Amino acid sequence: MTRVLGIETSCDETSAAVIEGVGETVELRSLVILSQDVHRVFGGVVPEIASRAHLTSLVPVAEQALREAQMDVRDLDAVAVTNGPGLVGALLVGVSFGKALAFASDLPLIGVHHMEGHLFATALEHHDAVPPFTGLLVSGGHTMLLDVEAWGRYRLLGSTRDDAAGEAFDKVAKLLGLPYPGGPHIERLAAASDPGSYRFPRPMLRRDQRPGDADYYDVSFSGLKTAVLHAVRGAGDGGHRSATSGDTALSDGDRGAIARAFQDALVETLVEKTARAAQQFGRTKVVLGGGVACNRTLVAAMQRRLADVGATVYAPSVRLATDNAAMIARAGLFHLERGERSPLDLNAYASLPLPGLVEPAAR
Ligand code: KG4
Ligand code: ZN
């Protein structure tokens, strides 16, 4: 049994977790997530404030994770820490802590790619959510469609050309005058609304696209966001007020209808692109990850559509979909078992290529 302490500080969640296991048999022993609510005041994450908040909370959060796991540092076998991509100042707090703890306790250190962590999260809850599968990672900063042949072998099929899926939710929420982060607010509003006369184009989704076309798997959400902006202006009081400031004259009915029509367009796009990938590679499993995977409408639509191509959809619970250290510990365990170690001069990176990428050759 190997015990790994995971540390995650790439954005606005300070998190620590302990997992225990071997191979695919892994148990979550503890998970502590401290969300930095302060950013709500600013309508988005303020990097400097995030770094400072990690600095004050990381030690108690890690201590709490060990306490809940009923363990001591001496019980650990390794320390895994997110070292990119993310806010570099925020990442540095976790990386410095991880390095100091590993050095002082003579433990191996494993630097983990944040998005690879998201890919492992679902496996902590669903034992079948293991390769081979089609992976869709939808977070605030990234949108990636992957064919996962095996852990550590990732074929990147498509990604976003502009805004990430979560970013689109957050920006549209702002246009509708909803709080940050916008995803859960849009989902709630959309669930209670009818799209009415609103219908937005499905971005980068056309029937004449074929495998091998550059836009077959890629997505783009900035045009959709602009379409929402025009709808908000059109629905307001003749466009006199600034829609970008959130100071809109939208009626509750229009706000709900636009939220619903936006979510419908985004969900259908993600679902169709994922179905294409599962079909082309003959995968019978689809694994979702990242904050947008909290969206029950997305998950339900994905389950319905993927059933048509004979694939089962696995989605993480809210706690494991959004940023957390359990997924980092889980990905760290995989690398540890492969004999990998990070040096004590491990650095933090704002952008970092996903490890284990293989050529996107079609089968
Ligand atoms: O993975 P995550 O916690 O952080 C990043 O690594 O970015 O994802 C955060 C994103 C935010 O953009 C948030 O609006 C979105 O996930 N999100 C949702 C929902 N819950 C969170 N988007 C749509 N529907 C939700 N229910
Ligand atoms: Zn994330």
GROMACS .gro file of C-alpha atoms and ligand atoms in nm:
model
  390
    1MET     CA    1   0.000   0.000   0.000
    2THR     CA    2   0.135   0.338  -0.099
    3ARG     CA    3   0.021   0.655   0.074
    4VAL     CA    4   0.041   0.983  -0.113
    5LEU     CA    5  -0.026   1.334   0.013
    6GLY     CA    6  -0.161   1.554  -0.268
    7ILE     CA    7  -0.135   1.933  -0.277
    8GLU     CA    8  -0.330   2.160  -0.512
    9THR     CA    9  -0.297   2.541  -0.524
   10SER     CA   10  -0.317   2.623  -0.897
   11CYS     CA   11  -0.608   2.865  -0.877
   12ASP     CA   12  -0.847   2.965  -0.599
   13GLU     CA   13  -0.883   2.641  -0.405
   14THR     CA   14  -0.634   2.543  -0.136
   15SER     CA   15  -0.656   2.167  -0.114
   16ALA     CA   16  -0.476   1.871   0.042
   17ALA     CA   17  -0.570   1.503   0.034
   18VAL     CA   18  -0.437   1.163   0.129
   19ILE     CA   19  -0.491   0.855  -0.084
   20GLU     CA   20  -0.379   0.500  -0.022
   21GLY     CA   21  -0.354   0.213  -0.266
   22VAL     CA   22  -0.178   0.024  -0.534
   23GLY     CA   23  -0.242   0.016  -0.910
   24GLU     CA   24  -0.609   0.082  -0.982
   25THR     CA   25  -0.718  -0.007  -0.627
   26VAL     CA   26  -0.701   0.328  -0.458
   27GLU     CA   27  -0.891   0.463  -0.162
   28LEU     CA   28  -0.945   0.824  -0.068
   29ARG     CA   29  -0.848   0.864   0.297
   30SER     CA   30  -0.910   1.239   0.329
   31LEU     CA   31  -0.983   1.546   0.121
   32VAL     CA   32  -0.983   1.906   0.243
   33ILE     CA   33  -1.080   2.187   0.003
   34LEU     CA   34  -1.075   2.548   0.115
   35SER     CA   35  -1.240   2.773  -0.146
   36GLN     CA   36  -1.127   3.133  -0.151
   37ASP     CA   37  -1.457   3.319  -0.146
   38VAL     CA   38  -1.283   3.657  -0.149
   39HIS     CA   39  -1.267   3.655  -0.533
   40ARG     CA   40  -1.646   3.683  -0.559
   41VAL     CA   41  -1.614   4.046  -0.459
   42PHE     CA   42  -1.404   4.110  -0.770
   43GLY     CA   43  -1.603   3.898  -1.014
   44GLY     CA   44  -1.302   3.678  -1.092
   45VAL     CA   45  -0.981   3.540  -0.946
   46VAL     CA   46  -0.723   3.803  -0.844
   47PRO     CA   47  -0.386   3.621  -0.872
   48GLU     CA   48  -0.202   3.810  -0.596
   49ILE     CA   49  -0.485   3.759  -0.349
   50ALA     CA   50  -0.498   3.390  -0.441
   51SER     CA   51  -0.125   3.346  -0.367
   52ARG     CA   52  -0.153   3.518  -0.029
   53ALA     CA   53  -0.457   3.314   0.068
   54HIS     CA   54  -0.277   2.988  -0.021
   55LEU     CA   55   0.017   3.102   0.190
   56THR     CA   56  -0.192   3.147   0.502
   57SER     CA   57  -0.412   2.839   0.461
   58LEU     CA   58  -0.196   2.565   0.308
   59VAL     CA   59  -0.025   2.446   0.628
   60PRO     CA   60  -0.349   2.411   0.829
   61VAL     CA   61  -0.526   2.253   0.528
   62ALA     CA   62  -0.249   1.991   0.490
   63GLU     CA   63  -0.248   1.925   0.866
   64GLN     CA   64  -0.625   1.878   0.856
   65ALA     CA   65  -0.595   1.631   0.565
   66LEU     CA   66  -0.343   1.425   0.762
   67ARG     CA   67  -0.558   1.440   1.075
   68GLU     CA   68  -0.869   1.324   0.887
   69ALA     CA   69  -0.670   1.039   0.736
   70GLN     CA   70  -0.548   0.957   1.090
   71MET     CA   71  -0.193   0.975   0.970
   72ASP     CA   72   0.132   1.142   1.045
   73VAL     CA   73   0.387   1.270   0.792
   74ARG     CA   74   0.591   0.958   0.880
   75ASP     CA   75   0.308   0.739   0.743
   76LEU     CA   76   0.341   0.892   0.396
   77ASP     CA   77   0.529   0.741   0.103
   78ALA     CA   78   0.529   1.042  -0.131
   79VAL     CA   79   0.421   1.402  -0.184
   80ALA     CA   80   0.244   1.496  -0.510
   81VAL     CA   81   0.194   1.861  -0.600
   82THR     CA   82   0.041   2.049  -0.894
   83ASN     CA   83   0.324   2.237  -1.068
   84GLY     CA   84   0.128   2.365  -1.370
   85PRO     CA   85  -0.063   2.491  -1.552
   86GLY     CA   86  -0.222   2.764  -1.344
   87LEU     CA   87  -0.150   3.095  -1.176
   88VAL     CA   88   0.224   3.087  -1.128
   89GLY     CA   89   0.227   3.265  -0.791
   90ALA     CA   90  -0.046   3.038  -0.658
   91LEU     CA   91   0.130   2.726  -0.789
   92LEU     CA   92   0.459   2.837  -0.631
   93VAL     CA   93   0.307   2.826  -0.284
   94GLY     CA   94   0.210   2.459  -0.327
   95VAL     CA   95   0.534   2.366  -0.503
   96SER     CA   96   0.749   2.531  -0.232
   97PHE     CA   97   0.550   2.359   0.042
   98GLY     CA   98   0.568   2.022  -0.136
   99LYS     CA   99   0.943   2.049  -0.191
  100ALA     CA  100   1.011   2.154   0.168
  101LEU     CA  101   0.799   1.871   0.309
  102ALA     CA  102   0.953   1.611   0.076
  103PHE     CA  103   1.306   1.728   0.159
  104ALA     CA  104   1.252   1.751   0.535
  105SER     CA  105   1.074   1.414   0.555
  106ASP     CA  106   1.294   1.239   0.300
  107LEU     CA  107   0.996   1.154   0.076
  108PRO     CA  108   0.984   1.133  -0.302
  109LEU     CA  109   0.832   1.437  -0.473
  110ILE     CA  110   0.607   1.416  -0.779
  111GLY     CA  111   0.509   1.722  -0.981
  112VAL     CA  112   0.164   1.671  -1.136
  113HIS     CA  113   0.003   1.837  -1.439
  114HIS     CA  114  -0.327   1.987  -1.322
  115MET     CA  115  -0.526   1.859  -1.622
  116GLU     CA  116  -0.386   1.507  -1.589
  117GLY     CA  117  -0.516   1.525  -1.232
  118HIS     CA  118  -0.866   1.607  -1.361
  119LEU     CA  119  -0.843   1.301  -1.586
  120PHE     CA  120  -0.780   1.075  -1.285
  121ALA     CA  121  -1.047   1.227  -1.057
  122THR     CA  122  -1.342   1.016  -1.171
  123ALA     CA  123  -1.151   0.690  -1.118
  124LEU     CA  124  -1.147   0.764  -0.744
  125GLU     CA  125  -1.526   0.721  -0.740
  126HIS     CA  126  -1.598   0.489  -1.033
  127HIS     CA  127  -1.367   0.192  -1.054
  128ASP     CA  128  -1.457   0.142  -1.421
  129ALA     CA  129  -1.353   0.495  -1.519
  130VAL     CA  130  -1.013   0.367  -1.630
  131PRO     CA  131  -0.855   0.349  -1.977
  132PRO     CA  132  -0.921   0.292  -2.254
  133PHE     CA  133  -1.174   0.577  -2.272
  134THR     CA  134  -1.265   0.902  -2.442
  135GLY     CA  135  -1.188   1.188  -2.203
  136LEU     CA  136  -1.350   1.530  -2.201
  137LEU     CA  137  -1.190   1.784  -1.969
  138VAL     CA  138  -1.392   2.102  -1.927
  139SER     CA  139  -1.266   2.351  -1.672
  140GLY     CA  140  -1.236   2.724  -1.627
  141GLY     CA  141  -0.906   2.739  -1.812
  142HIS     CA  142  -0.908   2.441  -2.048
  143THR     CA  143  -1.123   2.236  -2.281
  144MET     CA  144  -0.961   1.915  -2.405
  145LEU     CA  145  -1.100   1.616  -2.591
  146LEU     CA  146  -0.867   1.318  -2.552
  147ASP     CA  147  -0.845   0.959  -2.652
  148VAL     CA  148  -0.694   0.782  -2.352
  149GLU     CA  149  -0.546   0.451  -2.458
  150ALA     CA  150  -0.380   0.394  -2.121
  151TRP     CA  151  -0.285   0.612  -1.824
  152GLY     CA  152   0.009   0.818  -1.945
  153ARG     CA  153  -0.081   0.783  -2.317
  154TYR     CA  154  -0.300   1.070  -2.427
  155ARG     CA  155  -0.404   1.153  -2.781
  156LEU     CA  156  -0.520   1.514  -2.788
  157LEU     CA  157  -0.801   1.519  -3.046
  158GLY     CA  158  -0.937   1.866  -2.996
  159SER     CA  159  -0.927   2.171  -2.775
  160THR     CA  160  -1.075   2.517  -2.767
  161ARG     CA  161  -0.959   2.778  -3.014
  162ASP     CA  162  -1.047   3.061  -2.774
  163ASP     CA  163  -1.248   3.050  -2.448
  164ALA     CA  164  -1.260   2.739  -2.232
  165ALA     CA  165  -1.605   2.595  -2.161
  166GLY     CA  166  -1.604   2.715  -1.799
  167GLU     CA  167  -1.478   3.056  -1.906
  168ALA     CA  168  -1.774   3.080  -2.148
  169PHE     CA  169  -2.013   3.002  -1.860
  170ASP     CA  170  -1.843   3.266  -1.644
  171LYS     CA  171  -1.843   3.536  -1.915
  172VAL     CA  172  -2.204   3.472  -2.016
  173ALA     CA  173  -2.304   3.481  -1.649
  174LYS     CA  174  -2.144   3.822  -1.622
  175LEU     CA  175  -2.339   3.943  -1.928
  176LEU     CA  176  -2.657   3.820  -1.761
  177GLY     CA  177  -2.569   3.996  -1.436
  178LEU     CA  178  -2.507   3.673  -1.244
  179PRO     CA  179  -2.234   3.623  -0.980
  180TYR     CA  180  -1.892   3.458  -1.027
  181PRO     CA  181  -1.832   3.169  -1.084
  182GLY     CA  182  -2.120   3.165  -1.327
  183GLY     CA  183  -2.155   2.796  -1.416
  184PRO     CA  184  -2.382   2.686  -1.130
  185HIS     CA  185  -2.599   3.002  -1.163
  186ILE     CA  186  -2.653   2.950  -1.536
  187GLU     CA  187  -2.730   2.584  -1.480
  188ARG     CA  188  -2.993   2.666  -1.216
  189LEU     CA  189  -3.155   2.935  -1.428
  190ALA     CA  190  -3.148   2.721  -1.743
  191ALA     CA  191  -3.311   2.427  -1.563
  192ALA     CA  192  -3.609   2.647  -1.472
  193SER     CA  193  -3.641   2.813  -1.814
  194ASP     CA  194  -3.750   2.754  -2.168
  195PRO     CA  195  -3.533   2.887  -2.452
  196GLY     CA  196  -3.839   3.056  -2.601
  197SER     CA  197  -3.747   3.224  -2.927
  198TYR     CA  198  -3.373   3.218  -2.852
  199ARG     CA  199  -3.152   2.977  -3.040
  200PHE     CA  200  -2.777   3.026  -3.072
  201PRO     CA  201  -2.555   2.866  -3.336
  202ARG     CA  202  -2.374   2.546  -3.235
  203PRO     CA  203  -2.011   2.662  -3.250
  204MET     CA  204  -1.783   2.470  -3.487
  205LEU     CA  205  -2.042   2.199  -3.533
  206ARG     CA  206  -2.143   2.114  -3.889
  207ARG     CA  207  -2.259   1.789  -4.043
  208ASP     CA  208  -2.014   1.813  -4.333
  209GLN     CA  209  -1.710   1.796  -4.104
  210ARG     CA  210  -1.505   1.478  -4.143
  211PRO     CA  211  -1.234   1.311  -3.931
  212GLY     CA  212  -0.906   1.473  -4.024
  213ASP     CA  213  -1.069   1.817  -4.070
  214ALA     CA  214  -0.907   2.068  -3.837
  215ASP     CA  215  -1.243   2.160  -3.685
  216TYR     CA  216  -1.383   1.806  -3.648
  217TYR     CA  217  -1.295   1.795  -3.277
  218ASP     CA  218  -1.195   2.153  -3.189
  219VAL     CA  219  -1.442   2.385  -3.021
  220SER     CA  220  -1.474   2.763  -3.004
  221PHE     CA  221  -1.697   2.955  -2.768
  222SER     CA  222  -1.617   3.322  -2.824
  223GLY     CA  223  -1.869   3.352  -3.111
  224LEU     CA  224  -2.137   3.204  -2.889
  225LYS     CA  225  -2.051   3.458  -2.620
  226THR     CA  226  -2.087   3.740  -2.877
  227ALA     CA  227  -2.424   3.600  -2.988
  228VAL     CA  228  -2.533   3.610  -2.623
  229LEU     CA  229  -2.411   3.970  -2.594
  230HIS     CA  230  -2.625   4.071  -2.894
  231ALA     CA  231  -2.926   3.888  -2.752
  232VAL     CA  232  -2.881   4.064  -2.417
  233ARG     CA  233  -2.860   4.403  -2.588
  234GLY     CA  234  -3.158   4.325  -2.806
  235ALA     CA  235  -3.366   4.208  -2.513
  236GLY     CA  236  -3.270   4.506  -2.296
  237ASP     CA  237  -3.422   4.849  -2.316
  238GLY     CA  238  -3.310   4.917  -2.668
  239GLY     CA  239  -2.941   4.883  -2.584
  240HIS     CA  240  -2.912   5.202  -2.378
  241ARG     CA  241  -2.737   5.033  -2.090
  242SER     CA  242  -2.405   4.859  -2.093
  243ALA     CA  243  -2.457   4.486  -2.119
  244THR     CA  244  -2.091   4.413  -2.043
  245SER     CA  245  -2.114   4.565  -1.697
  246GLY     CA  246  -2.395   4.334  -1.603
  247ASP     CA  247  -2.615   4.639  -1.564
  248THR     CA  248  -2.876   4.503  -1.801
  249ALA     CA  249  -3.240   4.578  -1.837
  250LEU     CA  250  -3.318   4.213  -1.892
  251SER     CA  251  -3.648   4.076  -1.772
  252ASP     CA  252  -3.623   3.760  -1.562
  253GLY     CA  253  -3.791   3.574  -1.848
  254ASP     CA  254  -3.531   3.683  -2.104
  255ARG     CA  255  -3.244   3.618  -1.864
  256GLY     CA  256  -3.362   3.260  -1.809
  257ALA     CA  257  -3.434   3.198  -2.177
  258ILE     CA  258  -3.091   3.326  -2.285
  259ALA     CA  259  -2.916   3.119  -2.015
  260ARG     CA  260  -3.105   2.812  -2.135
  261ALA     CA  261  -3.036   2.874  -2.506
  262PHE     CA  262  -2.665   2.934  -2.432
  263GLN     CA  263  -2.634   2.616  -2.227
  264ASP     CA  264  -2.821   2.415  -2.494
  265ALA     CA  265  -2.577   2.531  -2.764
  266LEU     CA  266  -2.267   2.465  -2.553
  267VAL     CA  267  -2.387   2.126  -2.430
  268GLU     CA  268  -2.487   2.001  -2.775
  269THR     CA  269  -2.148   2.100  -2.914
  270LEU     CA  270  -1.953   1.920  -2.641
  271VAL     CA  271  -2.177   1.613  -2.662
  272GLU     CA  272  -2.150   1.577  -3.040
  273LYS     CA  273  -1.772   1.623  -3.046
  274THR     CA  274  -1.735   1.364  -2.767
  275ALA     CA  275  -1.964   1.118  -2.949
  276ARG     CA  276  -1.752   1.159  -3.263
  277ALA     CA  277  -1.437   1.072  -3.067
  278ALA     CA  278  -1.589   0.768  -2.895
  279GLN     CA  279  -1.717   0.643  -3.228
  280GLN     CA  280  -1.397   0.697  -3.424
  281PHE     CA  281  -1.182   0.521  -3.166
  282GLY     CA  282  -1.439   0.255  -3.077
  283ARG     CA  283  -1.442   0.345  -2.707
  284THR     CA  284  -1.717   0.214  -2.482
  285LYS     CA  285  -1.638   0.452  -2.195
  286VAL     CA  286  -1.643   0.829  -2.172
  287VAL     CA  287  -1.490   1.001  -1.870
  288LEU     CA  288  -1.568   1.364  -1.788
  289GLY     CA  289  -1.359   1.593  -1.571
  290GLY     CA  290  -1.320   1.957  -1.466
  291GLY     CA  291  -1.559   2.205  -1.306
  292VAL     CA  292  -1.807   2.210  -1.597
  293ALA     CA  293  -1.856   1.835  -1.545
  294CYS     CA  294  -2.061   1.940  -1.237
  295ASN     CA  295  -2.330   2.045  -1.486
  296ARG     CA  296  -2.604   1.781  -1.458
  297THR     CA  297  -2.764   1.887  -1.788
  298LEU     CA  298  -2.434   1.824  -1.968
  299VAL     CA  299  -2.390   1.487  -1.799
  300ALA     CA  300  -2.748   1.377  -1.873
  301ALA     CA  301  -2.727   1.486  -2.239
  302MET     CA  302  -2.391   1.310  -2.269
  303GLN     CA  303  -2.537   0.989  -2.121
  304ARG     CA  304  -2.834   0.996  -2.360
  305ARG     CA  305  -2.628   1.062  -2.672
  306LEU     CA  306  -2.341   0.825  -2.589
  307ALA     CA  307  -2.584   0.542  -2.521
  308ASP     CA  308  -2.660   0.560  -2.898
  309VAL     CA  309  -2.299   0.468  -2.975
  310GLY     CA  310  -2.284   0.207  -2.699
  311ALA     CA  311  -2.070   0.403  -2.452
  312THR     CA  312  -2.114   0.455  -2.076
  313VAL     CA  313  -2.048   0.801  -1.935
  314TYR     CA  314  -1.867   0.849  -1.603
  315ALA     CA  315  -1.874   1.188  -1.431
  316PRO     CA  316  -1.718   1.286  -1.100
  317SER     CA  317  -1.915   1.424  -0.805
  318VAL     CA  318  -1.898   1.801  -0.753
  319ARG     CA  319  -1.618   1.769  -0.496
  320LEU     CA  320  -1.395   1.577  -0.736
  321ALA     CA  321  -1.499   1.764  -1.053
  322THR     CA  322  -1.378   2.102  -0.930
  323ASP     CA  323  -1.020   2.162  -0.823
  324ASN     CA  324  -0.909   1.925  -0.550
  325ALA     CA  325  -0.592   1.757  -0.426
  326ALA     CA  326  -0.728   1.400  -0.434
  327MET     CA  327  -0.695   1.390  -0.812
  328ILE     CA  328  -0.338   1.523  -0.784
  329ALA     CA  329  -0.246   1.252  -0.532
  330ARG     CA  330  -0.406   0.989  -0.761
  331ALA     CA  331  -0.214   1.102  -1.071
  332GLY     CA  332   0.099   1.129  -0.852
  333LEU     CA  333   0.060   0.767  -0.742
  334PHE     CA  334   0.051   0.658  -1.107
  335HIS     CA  335   0.380   0.837  -1.181
  336LEU     CA  336   0.537   0.713  -0.858
  337GLU     CA  337   0.453   0.353  -0.950
  338ARG     CA  338   0.623   0.407  -1.286
  339GLY     CA  339   0.938   0.500  -1.095
  340GLU     CA  340   0.922   0.869  -1.176
  341ARG     CA  341   1.042   1.134  -0.932
  342SER     CA  342   1.066   1.511  -0.956
  343PRO     CA  343   1.388   1.687  -0.858
  344LEU     CA  344   1.394   1.926  -0.563
  345ASP     CA  345   1.444   2.214  -0.806
  346LEU     CA  346   1.095   2.148  -0.947
  347ASN     CA  347   0.945   2.472  -1.074
  348ALA     CA  348   0.591   2.607  -1.126
  349TYR     CA  349   0.466   2.687  -1.477
  350ALA     CA  350   0.173   2.899  -1.594
  351SER     CA  351   0.148   2.680  -1.902
  352LEU     CA  352   0.272   2.326  -1.932
  353PRO     CA  353   0.213   2.060  -2.200
  354LEU     CA  354   0.021   1.754  -2.086
  355PRO     CA  355   0.271   1.471  -2.025
  356GLY     CA  356   0.232   1.150  -2.225
  357LEU     CA  357   0.092   1.307  -2.541
  358VAL     CA  358   0.103   1.074  -2.840
  359GLU     CA  359   0.057   1.163  -3.205
  360PRO     CA  360  -0.306   1.230  -3.294
  361ALA     CA  361  -0.305   0.968  -3.569
  362ALA     CA  362  -0.653   0.842  -3.655
  363ARG     CA  363  -0.719   0.470  -3.647
  364KG4     O1  364  -1.193   2.273  -1.285
  364KG4     P1  365  -1.231   2.398  -1.216
  364KG4     O2  366  -1.278   2.388  -1.073
  364KG4     O3  367  -1.115   2.501  -1.214
  364KG4     C1  368  -1.024   2.515  -1.318
  364KG4     O4  369  -0.927   2.437  -1.324
  364KG4     O5  370  -1.050   2.606  -1.401
  364KG4     O6  371  -1.345   2.466  -1.305
  364KG4     C2  372  -1.406   2.588  -1.271
  364KG4     C3  373  -1.512   2.620  -1.377
  364KG4     C4  374  -1.570   2.760  -1.364
  364KG4     O7  375  -1.559   2.823  -1.490
  364KG4     C5  376  -1.715   2.735  -1.325
  364KG4     O8  377  -1.807   2.832  -1.374
  364KG4     C6  378  -1.741   2.600  -1.389
  364KG4     O9  379  -1.621   2.529  -1.368
  364KG4     N1  380  -1.855   2.531  -1.328
  364KG4     C7  381  -1.968   2.500  -1.395
  364KG4     C8  382  -2.056   2.440  -1.301
  364KG4     N2  383  -1.991   2.435  -1.181
  364KG4     C9  384  -1.868   2.490  -1.199
  364KG4     N3  385  -2.001   2.519  -1.524
  364KG4    C10  386  -2.125   2.479  -1.562
  364KG4     N4  387  -2.214   2.422  -1.479
  364KG4    C11  388  -2.185   2.400  -1.348
  364KG4     N5  389  -2.273   2.347  -1.267
  365ZN      ZN  390  -0.907   2.255  -1.264
   0.00000   0.00000   0.00000
